[in-house]
C-alpha cells in the first residue's frame, strides 16, 4: 500500500490520525533497523576487497552539508554518509578490524 493509503486506512478504520512526518519517521526507523546488520556486514567486507572504486558527492540535509560516499566492489556497492570529506573517513571505513 502507498503511504497515503495506509494513512487513510488508519484514519478510516482505526480512527488513528497519523501525520505525514510521523509516518515517515516510523518507516525510517523500521528500515534503518532492518538494514543495520547487512550494512555492518558490507562495511566489514570492504577492507578485504582486491579493488574498490570510491567517489563522494556533497548534499544538504536541512541546510547542513553532508558527504555521500560510494564504494564499489566487484559484488556489491556500499554507501556511507559523513559530515566531512576528509581522508579520515576513508581510513575509518577501510581499516581492517582486528579480532576481538
PDB file of N, CA and C in Angstrom:
ATOM      1  N   UNK A   1       0.842  -1.183   0.000  1.00  0.00           N
ATOM      2  CA  UNK A   1       0.000   0.000   0.000  1.00  0.00           C
ATOM      3  C   UNK A   1       0.887   1.246   0.000  1.00  0.00           C
ATOM      4  N   UNK A   2       0.395   2.278  -0.623  1.00  0.00           N
ATOM      5  CA  UNK A   2       1.111   3.549  -0.597  1.00  0.00           C
ATOM      6  C   UNK A   2       0.987   4.174   0.788  1.00  0.00           C
ATOM      7  N   UNK A   3       1.851   5.125   1.076  1.00  0.00           N
ATOM      8  CA  UNK A   3       1.788   5.820   2.369  1.00  0.00           C
ATOM      9  C   UNK A   3       0.427   6.477   2.577  1.00  0.00           C
ATOM     10  N   UNK A   4      -0.093   7.089   1.529  1.00  0.00           N
ATOM     11  CA  UNK A   4      -1.382   7.762   1.636  1.00  0.00           C
ATOM     12  C   UNK A   4      -2.499   6.769   1.930  1.00  0.00           C
ATOM     13  N   UNK A   5      -2.453   5.611   1.296  1.00  0.00           N
ATOM     14  CA  UNK A   5      -3.465   4.582   1.535  1.00  0.00           C
ATOM     15  C   UNK A   5      -3.393   4.090   2.979  1.00  0.00           C
ATOM     16  N   UNK A   6      -2.184   3.877   3.477  1.00  0.00           N
ATOM     17  CA  UNK A   6      -2.016   3.451   4.872  1.00  0.00           C
ATOM     18  C   UNK A   6      -2.552   4.516   5.815  1.00  0.00           C
ATOM     19  N   UNK A   7      -2.235   5.759   5.528  1.00  0.00           N
ATOM     20  CA  UNK A   7      -2.686   6.871   6.354  1.00  0.00           C
ATOM     21  C   UNK A   7      -4.220   6.940   6.365  1.00  0.00           C
ATOM     22  N   UNK A   8      -4.840   6.764   5.213  1.00  0.00           N
ATOM     23  CA  UNK A   8      -6.296   6.789   5.108  1.00  0.00           C
ATOM     24  C   UNK A   8      -6.917   5.594   5.831  1.00  0.00           C
ATOM     25  N   UNK A   9      -6.325   4.412   5.660  1.00  0.00           N
ATOM     26  CA  UNK A   9      -6.815   3.210   6.328  1.00  0.00           C
ATOM     27  C   UNK A   9      -6.786   3.374   7.847  1.00  0.00           C
ATOM     28  N   UNK A  10      -5.680   3.848   8.371  1.00  0.00           N
ATOM     29  CA  UNK A  10      -5.568   4.055   9.816  1.00  0.00           C
ATOM     30  C   UNK A  10      -6.623   5.029  10.323  1.00  0.00           C
ATOM     31  N   UNK A  11      -6.850   6.084   9.572  1.00  0.00           N
ATOM     32  CA  UNK A  11      -7.837   7.092   9.985  1.00  0.00           C
ATOM     33  C   UNK A  11      -9.264   6.560   9.875  1.00  0.00           C
ATOM     34  N   UNK A  12      -9.598   5.937   8.739  1.00  0.00           N
ATOM     35  CA  UNK A  12     -10.974   5.481   8.489  1.00  0.00           C
ATOM     36  C   UNK A  12     -11.368   4.258   9.318  1.00  0.00           C
ATOM     37  N   UNK A  13     -10.471   3.304   9.434  1.00  0.00           N
ATOM     38  CA  UNK A  13     -10.812   2.044  10.094  1.00  0.00           C
ATOM     39  C   UNK A  13     -10.524   2.082  11.592  1.00  0.00           C
ATOM     40  N   UNK A  14      -9.401   2.657  11.955  1.00  0.00           N
ATOM     41  CA  UNK A  14      -8.987   2.602  13.359  1.00  0.00           C
ATOM     42  C   UNK A  14      -9.129   3.932  14.099  1.00  0.00           C
ATOM     43  N   UNK A  15      -9.451   4.988  13.366  1.00  0.00           N
ATOM     44  CA  UNK A  15      -9.588   6.294  13.988  1.00  0.00           C
ATOM     45  C   UNK A  15      -8.258   6.877  14.449  1.00  0.00           C
ATOM     46  N   UNK A  16      -7.178   6.405  13.860  1.00  0.00           N
ATOM     47  CA  UNK A  16      -5.839   6.867  14.234  1.00  0.00           C
ATOM     48  C   UNK A  16      -5.382   7.909  13.222  1.00  0.00           C
ATOM     49  N   UNK A  17      -5.138   9.104  13.708  1.00  0.00           N
ATOM     50  CA  UNK A  17      -4.630  10.156  12.841  1.00  0.00           C
ATOM     51  C   UNK A  17      -3.111  10.150  12.919  1.00  0.00           C
ATOM     52  N   UNK A  18      -2.487  10.035  11.770  1.00  0.00           N
ATOM     53  CA  UNK A  18      -1.035   9.949  11.690  1.00  0.00           C
ATOM     54  C   UNK A  18      -0.554  10.997  10.694  1.00  0.00           C
ATOM     55  N   UNK A  19       0.306  11.877  11.148  1.00  0.00           N
ATOM     56  CA  UNK A  19       0.822  12.910  10.253  1.00  0.00           C
ATOM     57  C   UNK A  19       1.807  12.298   9.261  1.00  0.00           C
ATOM     58  N   UNK A  20       2.041  12.990   8.172  1.00  0.00           N
ATOM     59  CA  UNK A  20       2.998  12.535   7.173  1.00  0.00           C
ATOM     60  C   UNK A  20       4.382  12.414   7.786  1.00  0.00           C
ATOM     61  N   UNK A  21       4.754  13.364   8.622  1.00  0.00           N
ATOM     62  CA  UNK A  21       6.062  13.325   9.280  1.00  0.00           C
ATOM     63  C   UNK A  21       6.217  12.131  10.202  1.00  0.00           C
ATOM     64  N   UNK A  22       5.180  11.831  10.977  1.00  0.00           N
ATOM     65  CA  UNK A  22       5.231  10.683  11.888  1.00  0.00           C
ATOM     66  C   UNK A  22       5.299   9.378  11.103  1.00  0.00           C
ATOM     67  N   UNK A  23       4.539   9.301  10.041  1.00  0.00           N
ATOM     68  CA  UNK A  23       4.556   8.112   9.189  1.00  0.00           C
ATOM     69  C   UNK A  23       5.955   7.892   8.614  1.00  0.00           C
ATOM     70  N   UNK A  24       6.586   8.960   8.139  1.00  0.00           N
ATOM     71  CA  UNK A  24       7.938   8.864   7.592  1.00  0.00           C
ATOM     72  C   UNK A  24       8.941   8.454   8.668  1.00  0.00           C
ATOM     73  N   UNK A  25       8.781   8.995   9.866  1.00  0.00           N
ATOM     74  CA  UNK A  25       9.691   8.658  10.969  1.00  0.00           C
ATOM     75  C   UNK A  25       9.597   7.174  11.321  1.00  0.00           C
ATOM     76  N   UNK A  26       8.389   6.655  11.414  1.00  0.00           N
ATOM     77  CA  UNK A  26       8.189   5.235  11.732  1.00  0.00           C
ATOM     78  C   UNK A  26       8.814   4.360  10.648  1.00  0.00           C
ATOM     79  N   UNK A  27       8.560   4.708   9.399  1.00  0.00           N
ATOM     80  CA  UNK A  27       9.101   3.929   8.286  1.00  0.00           C
ATOM     81  C   UNK A  27      10.626   3.963   8.292  1.00  0.00           C
ATOM     82  N   UNK A  28      11.203   5.142   8.490  1.00  0.00           N
ATOM     83  CA  UNK A  28      12.654   5.285   8.510  1.00  0.00           C
ATOM     84  C   UNK A  28      13.267   4.461   9.630  1.00  0.00           C
ATOM     85  N   UNK A  29      12.662   4.489  10.799  1.00  0.00           N
ATOM     86  CA  UNK A  29      13.185   3.720  11.934  1.00  0.00           C
ATOM     87  C   UNK A  29      13.150   2.226  11.641  1.00  0.00           C
ATOM     88  N   UNK A  30      12.074   1.736  11.051  1.00  0.00           N
ATOM     89  CA  UNK A  30      11.963   0.306  10.752  1.00  0.00           C
ATOM     90  C   UNK A  30      12.958  -0.112   9.676  1.00  0.00           C
ATOM     91  N   UNK A  31      13.088   0.696   8.644  1.00  0.00           N
ATOM     92  CA  UNK A  31      14.027   0.373   7.571  1.00  0.00           C
ATOM     93  C   UNK A  31      15.457   0.405   8.109  1.00  0.00           C
ATOM     94  N   UNK A  32      15.788   1.409   8.902  1.00  0.00           N
ATOM     95  CA  UNK A  32      17.129   1.504   9.477  1.00  0.00           C
ATOM     96  C   UNK A  32      17.455   0.287  10.333  1.00  0.00           C
ATOM     97  N   UNK A  33      16.506  -0.146  11.142  1.00  0.00           N
ATOM     98  CA  UNK A  33      16.726  -1.327  11.992  1.00  0.00           C
ATOM     99  C   UNK A  33      16.915  -2.578  11.138  1.00  0.00           C
ATOM    100  N   UNK A  34      16.118  -2.713  10.082  1.00  0.00           N
ATOM    101  CA  UNK A  34      16.207  -3.892   9.221  1.00  0.00           C
ATOM    102  C   UNK A  34      17.519  -3.949   8.448  1.00  0.00           C
ATOM    103  N   UNK A  35      18.081  -2.784   8.133  1.00  0.00           N
ATOM    104  CA  UNK A  35      19.310  -2.742   7.334  1.00  0.00           C
ATOM    105  C   UNK A  35      20.591  -2.682   8.168  1.00  0.00           C
ATOM    106  N   UNK A  36      20.486  -2.572   9.473  1.00  0.00           N
ATOM    107  CA  UNK A  36      21.677  -2.413  10.325  1.00  0.00           C
ATOM    108  C   UNK A  36      22.671  -3.559  10.165  1.00  0.00           C
ATOM    109  N   UNK A  37      22.211  -4.796  10.231  1.00  0.00           N
ATOM    110  CA  UNK A  37      23.119  -5.947  10.139  1.00  0.00           C
ATOM    111  C   UNK A  37      23.741  -6.073   8.742  1.00  0.00           C
ATOM    112  N   UNK A  38      22.953  -6.020   7.648  1.00  0.00           N
ATOM    113  CA  UNK A  38      23.583  -6.095   6.319  1.00  0.00           C
ATOM    114  C   UNK A  38      24.554  -4.941   6.066  1.00  0.00           C
ATOM    115  N   UNK A  39      24.241  -3.757   6.566  1.00  0.00           N
ATOM    116  CA  UNK A  39      25.134  -2.607   6.413  1.00  0.00           C
ATOM    117  C   UNK A  39      26.476  -2.902   7.096  1.00  0.00           C
ATOM    118  N   UNK A  40      26.427  -3.395   8.321  1.00  0.00           N
ATOM    119  CA  UNK A  40      27.647  -3.709   9.071  1.00  0.00           C
ATOM    120  C   UNK A  40      28.454  -4.806   8.374  1.00  0.00           C
ATOM    121  N   UNK A  41      27.773  -5.809   7.828  1.00  0.00           N
ATOM    122  CA  UNK A  41      28.468  -6.887   7.118  1.00  0.00           C
ATOM    123  C   UNK A  41      29.195  -6.371   5.885  1.00  0.00           C
ATOM    124  N   UNK A  42      28.547  -5.535   5.114  1.00  0.00           N
ATOM    125  CA  UNK A  42      29.183  -4.991   3.910  1.00  0.00           C
ATOM    126  C   UNK A  42      30.342  -4.062   4.276  1.00  0.00           C
ATOM    127  N   UNK A  43      30.130  -3.253   5.297  1.00  0.00           N
ATOM    128  CA  UNK A  43      31.199  -2.348   5.729  1.00  0.00           C
ATOM    129  C   UNK A  43      32.422  -3.146   6.171  1.00  0.00           C
ATOM    130  N   UNK A  44      32.203  -4.208   6.914  1.00  0.00           N
ATOM    131  CA  UNK A  44      33.312  -5.046   7.383  1.00  0.00           C
ATOM    132  C   UNK A  44      34.021  -5.747   6.223  1.00  0.00           C
ATOM    133  N   UNK A  45      33.307  -6.003   5.121  1.00  0.00           N
ATOM    134  CA  UNK A  45      33.890  -6.690   3.976  1.00  0.00           C
ATOM    135  C   UNK A  45      34.738  -5.771   3.095  1.00  0.00           C
ATOM    136  N   UNK A  46      34.583  -4.468   3.213  1.00  0.00           N
ATOM    137  CA  UNK A  46      35.295  -3.535   2.330  1.00  0.00           C
ATOM    138  C   UNK A  46      36.811  -3.679   2.362  1.00  0.00           C
ATOM    139  N   UNK A  47      37.453  -3.738   3.532  1.00  0.00           N
ATOM    140  CA  UNK A  47      38.916  -3.803   3.538  1.00  0.00           C
ATOM    141  C   UNK A  47      39.490  -5.046   2.842  1.00  0.00           C
ATOM    142  N   UNK A  48      38.729  -6.097   2.724  1.00  0.00           N
ATOM    143  CA  UNK A  48      39.220  -7.333   2.106  1.00  0.00           C
ATOM    144  C   UNK A  48      39.079  -7.336   0.585  1.00  0.00           C
ATOM    145  N   UNK A  49      38.473  -6.339   0.010  1.00  0.00           N
ATOM    146  CA  UNK A  49      38.259  -6.300  -1.435  1.00  0.00           C
ATOM    147  C   UNK A  49      39.572  -6.025  -2.153  1.00  0.00           C
ATOM    148  N   UNK A  50      39.797  -6.736  -3.266  1.00  0.00           N
ATOM    149  CA  UNK A  50      41.039  -6.514  -4.016  1.00  0.00           C
ATOM    150  C   UNK A  50      41.007  -5.214  -4.814  1.00  0.00           C
ATOM    151  N   UNK A  51      39.816  -4.733  -5.145  1.00  0.00           N
ATOM    152  CA  UNK A  51      39.667  -3.462  -5.854  1.00  0.00           C
ATOM    153  C   UNK A  51      38.418  -2.758  -5.362  1.00  0.00           C
ATOM    154  N   UNK A  52      38.525  -1.440  -5.268  1.00  0.00           N
ATOM    155  CA  UNK A  52      37.375  -0.617  -4.899  1.00  0.00           C
ATOM    156  C   UNK A  52      37.390   0.644  -5.736  1.00  0.00           C
ATOM    157  N   UNK A  53      36.241   1.010  -6.251  1.00  0.00           N
ATOM    158  CA  UNK A  53      36.066   2.325  -6.839  1.00  0.00           C
ATOM    159  C   UNK A  53      35.374   3.177  -5.784  1.00  0.00           C
ATOM    160  N   UNK A  54      35.931   4.350  -5.525  1.00  0.00           N
ATOM    161  CA  UNK A  54      35.387   5.196  -4.456  1.00  0.00           C
ATOM    162  C   UNK A  54      35.141   6.595  -5.004  1.00  0.00           C
ATOM    163  N   UNK A  55      33.982   7.140  -4.667  1.00  0.00           N
ATOM    164  CA  UNK A  55      33.670   8.510  -5.061  1.00  0.00           C
ATOM    165  C   UNK A  55      32.736   9.089  -4.007  1.00  0.00           C
ATOM    166  N   UNK A  56      32.734  10.397  -3.919  1.00  0.00           N
ATOM    167  CA  UNK A  56      31.819  11.045  -2.988  1.00  0.00           C
ATOM    168  C   UNK A  56      31.245  12.292  -3.624  1.00  0.00           C
ATOM    169  N   UNK A  57      30.111  12.680  -3.110  1.00  0.00           N
ATOM    170  CA  UNK A  57      29.461  13.895  -3.574  1.00  0.00           C
ATOM    171  C   UNK A  57      28.779  14.556  -2.390  1.00  0.00           C
ATOM    172  N   UNK A  58      28.663  15.861  -2.439  1.00  0.00           N
ATOM    173  CA  UNK A  58      28.041  16.580  -1.331  1.00  0.00           C
ATOM    174  C   UNK A  58      26.539  16.693  -1.543  1.00  0.00           C
ATOM    175  N   UNK A  59      25.838  16.835  -0.455  1.00  0.00           N
ATOM    176  CA  UNK A  59      24.411  17.140  -0.495  1.00  0.00           C
ATOM    177  C   UNK A  59      24.060  17.823   0.817  1.00  0.00           C
ATOM    178  N   UNK A  60      22.914  18.439   0.847  1.00  0.00           N
ATOM    179  CA  UNK A  60      22.489  19.132   2.053  1.00  0.00           C
ATOM    180  C   UNK A  60      21.310  18.419   2.686  1.00  0.00           C
ATOM    181  N   UNK A  61      21.319  18.414   4.000  1.00  0.00           N
ATOM    182  CA  UNK A  61      20.213  17.869   4.775  1.00  0.00           C
ATOM    183  C   UNK A  61      19.802  18.964   5.744  1.00  0.00           C
ATOM    184  N   UNK A  62      18.654  19.549   5.493  1.00  0.00           N
ATOM    185  CA  UNK A  62      18.155  20.656   6.317  1.00  0.00           C
ATOM    186  C   UNK A  62      19.192  21.781   6.393  1.00  0.00           C
ATOM    187  N   UNK A  63      19.837  22.064   5.263  1.00  0.00           N
ATOM    188  CA  UNK A  63      20.815  23.141   5.174  1.00  0.00           C
ATOM    189  C   UNK A  63      22.210  22.776   5.640  1.00  0.00           C
ATOM    190  N   UNK A  64      22.387  21.564   6.172  1.00  0.00           N
ATOM    191  CA  UNK A  64      23.680  21.104   6.689  1.00  0.00           C
ATOM    192  C   UNK A  64      24.377  20.276   5.614  1.00  0.00           C
ATOM    193  N   UNK A  65      25.613  20.640   5.253  1.00  0.00           N
ATOM    194  CA  UNK A  65      26.334  19.940   4.195  1.00  0.00           C
ATOM    195  C   UNK A  65      26.847  18.589   4.691  1.00  0.00           C
ATOM    196  N   UNK A  66      26.534  17.546   3.925  1.00  0.00           N
ATOM    197  CA  UNK A  66      26.990  16.190   4.210  1.00  0.00           C
ATOM    198  C   UNK A  66      27.648  15.619   2.959  1.00  0.00           C
ATOM    199  N   UNK A  67      28.354  14.511   3.130  1.00  0.00           N
ATOM    200  CA  UNK A  67      29.025  13.852   2.017  1.00  0.00           C
ATOM    201  C   UNK A  67      28.538  12.414   1.901  1.00  0.00           C
ATOM    202  N   UNK A  68      28.094  12.036   0.717  1.00  0.00           N
ATOM    203  CA  UNK A  68      27.688  10.659   0.440  1.00  0.00           C
ATOM    204  C   UNK A  68      28.830   9.984  -0.295  1.00  0.00           C
ATOM    205  N   UNK A  69      29.350   8.931   0.312  1.00  0.00           N
ATOM    206  CA  UNK A  69      30.436   8.172  -0.307  1.00  0.00           C
ATOM    207  C   UNK A  69      29.895   6.894  -0.914  1.00  0.00           C
ATOM    208  N   UNK A  70      30.407   6.539  -2.068  1.00  0.00           N
ATOM    209  CA  UNK A  70      30.019   5.317  -2.758  1.00  0.00           C
ATOM    210  C   UNK A  70      31.273   4.465  -2.943  1.00  0.00           C
ATOM    211  N   UNK A  71      31.231   3.239  -2.445  1.00  0.00           N
ATOM    212  CA  UNK A  71      32.336   2.294  -2.542  1.00  0.00           C
ATOM    213  C   UNK A  71      31.852   1.138  -3.415  1.00  0.00           C
ATOM    214  N   UNK A  72      32.480   0.955  -4.569  1.00  0.00           N
ATOM    215  CA  UNK A  72      32.030  -0.093  -5.483  1.00  0.00           C
ATOM    216  C   UNK A  72      33.030  -1.239  -5.478  1.00  0.00           C
ATOM    217  N   UNK A  73      32.583  -2.378  -4.985  1.00  0.00           N
ATOM    218  CA  UNK A  73      33.373  -3.607  -5.018  1.00  0.00           C
ATOM    219  C   UNK A  73      32.878  -4.441  -6.200  1.00  0.00           C
ATOM    220  N   UNK A  74      33.486  -5.581  -6.420  1.00  0.00           N
ATOM    221  CA  UNK A  74      33.059  -6.422  -7.544  1.00  0.00           C
ATOM    222  C   UNK A  74      31.624  -6.915  -7.393  1.00  0.00           C
ATOM    223  N   UNK A  75      31.227  -7.270  -6.175  1.00  0.00           N
ATOM    224  CA  UNK A  75      29.929  -7.912  -5.987  1.00  0.00           C
ATOM    225  C   UNK A  75      28.917  -7.082  -5.191  1.00  0.00           C
ATOM    226  N   UNK A  76      29.309  -5.928  -4.744  1.00  0.00           N
ATOM    227  CA  UNK A  76      28.364  -5.096  -4.005  1.00  0.00           C
ATOM    228  C   UNK A  76      28.795  -3.640  -4.043  1.00  0.00           C
ATOM    229  N   UNK A  77      27.848  -2.779  -3.709  1.00  0.00           N
ATOM    230  CA  UNK A  77      28.100  -1.342  -3.592  1.00  0.00           C
ATOM    231  C   UNK A  77      27.710  -0.928  -2.186  1.00  0.00           C
ATOM    232  N   UNK A  78      28.539  -0.099  -1.583  1.00  0.00           N
ATOM    233  CA  UNK A  78      28.321   0.341  -0.207  1.00  0.00           C
ATOM    234  C   UNK A  78      28.240   1.866  -0.199  1.00  0.00           C
ATOM    235  N   UNK A  79      27.226   2.406   0.462  1.00  0.00           N
ATOM    236  CA  UNK A  79      27.059   3.851   0.577  1.00  0.00           C
ATOM    237  C   UNK A  79      27.258   4.259   2.030  1.00  0.00           C
ATOM    238  N   UNK A  80      27.870   5.418   2.212  1.00  0.00           N
ATOM    239  CA  UNK A  80      28.131   5.922   3.559  1.00  0.00           C
ATOM    240  C   UNK A  80      27.949   7.441   3.551  1.00  0.00           C
ATOM    241  N   UNK A  81      27.288   7.972   4.564  1.00  0.00           N
ATOM    242  CA  UNK A  81      27.112   9.421   4.685  1.00  0.00           C
ATOM    243  C   UNK A  81      27.963   9.912   5.838  1.00  0.00           C
ATOM    244  N   UNK A  82      28.728  10.972   5.591  1.00  0.00           N
ATOM    245  CA  UNK A  82      29.625  11.535   6.606  1.00  0.00           C
ATOM    246  C   UNK A  82      29.484  13.055   6.626  1.00  0.00           C
ATOM    247  N   UNK A  83      29.920  13.638   7.727  1.00  0.00           N
ATOM    248  CA  UNK A  83      29.870  15.093   7.859  1.00  0.00           C
ATOM    249  C   UNK A  83      31.075  15.772   7.226  1.00  0.00           C
ATOM    250  N   UNK A  84      32.073  15.005   6.850  1.00  0.00           N
ATOM    251  CA  UNK A  84      33.280  15.556   6.262  1.00  0.00           C
ATOM    252  C   UNK A  84      33.707  14.722   5.067  1.00  0.00           C
ATOM    253  N   UNK A  85      34.516  15.309   4.236  1.00  0.00           N
ATOM    254  CA  UNK A  85      35.070  14.630   3.073  1.00  0.00           C
ATOM    255  C   UNK A  85      36.514  14.210   3.363  1.00  0.00           C
ATOM    256  N   UNK A  86      36.962  14.431   4.563  1.00  0.00           N
ATOM    257  CA  UNK A  86      38.358  14.197   4.934  1.00  0.00           C
ATOM    258  C   UNK A  86      38.811  12.758   4.776  1.00  0.00           C
ATOM    259  N   UNK A  87      40.119  12.593   4.652  1.00  0.00           N
ATOM    260  CA  UNK A  87      40.699  11.261   4.456  1.00  0.00           C
ATOM    261  C   UNK A  87      40.447  10.343   5.649  1.00  0.00           C
ATOM    262  N   UNK A  88      40.188  10.911   6.821  1.00  0.00           N
ATOM    263  CA  UNK A  88      39.943  10.083   7.994  1.00  0.00           C
ATOM    264  C   UNK A  88      38.696   9.209   7.802  1.00  0.00           C
ATOM    265  N   UNK A  89      37.726   9.693   7.040  1.00  0.00           N
ATOM    266  CA  UNK A  89      36.526   8.899   6.762  1.00  0.00           C
ATOM    267  C   UNK A  89      36.926   7.622   6.012  1.00  0.00           C
ATOM    268  N   UNK A  90      37.755   7.769   4.988  1.00  0.00           N
ATOM    269  CA  UNK A  90      38.228   6.600   4.233  1.00  0.00           C
ATOM    270  C   UNK A  90      39.032   5.669   5.123  1.00  0.00           C
ATOM    271  N   UNK A  91      39.919   6.224   5.921  1.00  0.00           N
ATOM    272  CA  UNK A  91      40.746   5.384   6.798  1.00  0.00           C
ATOM    273  C   UNK A  91      39.881   4.616   7.792  1.00  0.00           C
ATOM    274  N   UNK A  92      38.860   5.271   8.341  1.00  0.00           N
ATOM    275  CA  UNK A  92      37.970   4.598   9.294  1.00  0.00           C
ATOM    276  C   UNK A  92      37.180   3.471   8.626  1.00  0.00           C
ATOM    277  N   UNK A  93      36.685   3.722   7.438  1.00  0.00           N
ATOM    278  CA  UNK A  93      35.868   2.709   6.755  1.00  0.00           C
ATOM    279  C   UNK A  93      36.727   1.553   6.238  1.00  0.00           C
ATOM    280  N   UNK A  94      37.907   1.867   5.744  1.00  0.00           N
ATOM    281  CA  UNK A  94      38.726   0.829   5.130  1.00  0.00           C
ATOM    282  C   UNK A  94      39.717   0.170   6.072  1.00  0.00           C
ATOM    283  N   UNK A  95      39.761   0.617   7.328  1.00  0.00           N
ATOM    284  CA  UNK A  95      40.668  -0.007   8.300  1.00  0.00           C
ATOM    285  C   UNK A  95      40.239  -1.441   8.545  1.00  0.00           C
ATOM    286  N   UNK A  96      41.212  -2.322   8.545  1.00  0.00           N
ATOM    287  CA  UNK A  96      40.920  -3.722   8.865  1.00  0.00           C
ATOM    288  C   UNK A  96      40.629  -3.824  10.349  1.00  0.00           C
ATOM    289  N   UNK A  97      39.532  -4.472  10.648  1.00  0.00           N
ATOM    290  CA  UNK A  97      39.154  -4.633  12.049  1.00  0.00           C
ATOM    291  C   UNK A  97      39.962  -5.769  12.651  1.00  0.00           C
ATOM    292  N   UNK A  98      40.583  -5.497  13.781  1.00  0.00           N
ATOM    293  CA  UNK A  98      41.356  -6.554  14.434  1.00  0.00           C
ATOM    294  C   UNK A  98      40.398  -7.450  15.216  1.00  0.00           C
ATOM    295  N   UNK A  99      40.714  -8.747  15.297  1.00  0.00           N
ATOM    296  CA  UNK A  99      39.830  -9.650  16.032  1.00  0.00           C
ATOM    297  C   UNK A  99      39.765  -9.276  17.509  1.00  0.00           C
ATOM    298  N   UNK A 100      38.607  -9.436  18.083  1.00  0.00           N
ATOM    299  CA  UNK A 100      38.419  -9.074  19.496  1.00  0.00           C
ATOM    300  C   UNK A 100      38.975 -10.149  20.409  1.00  0.00           C
TER     301      UNK A 100
END
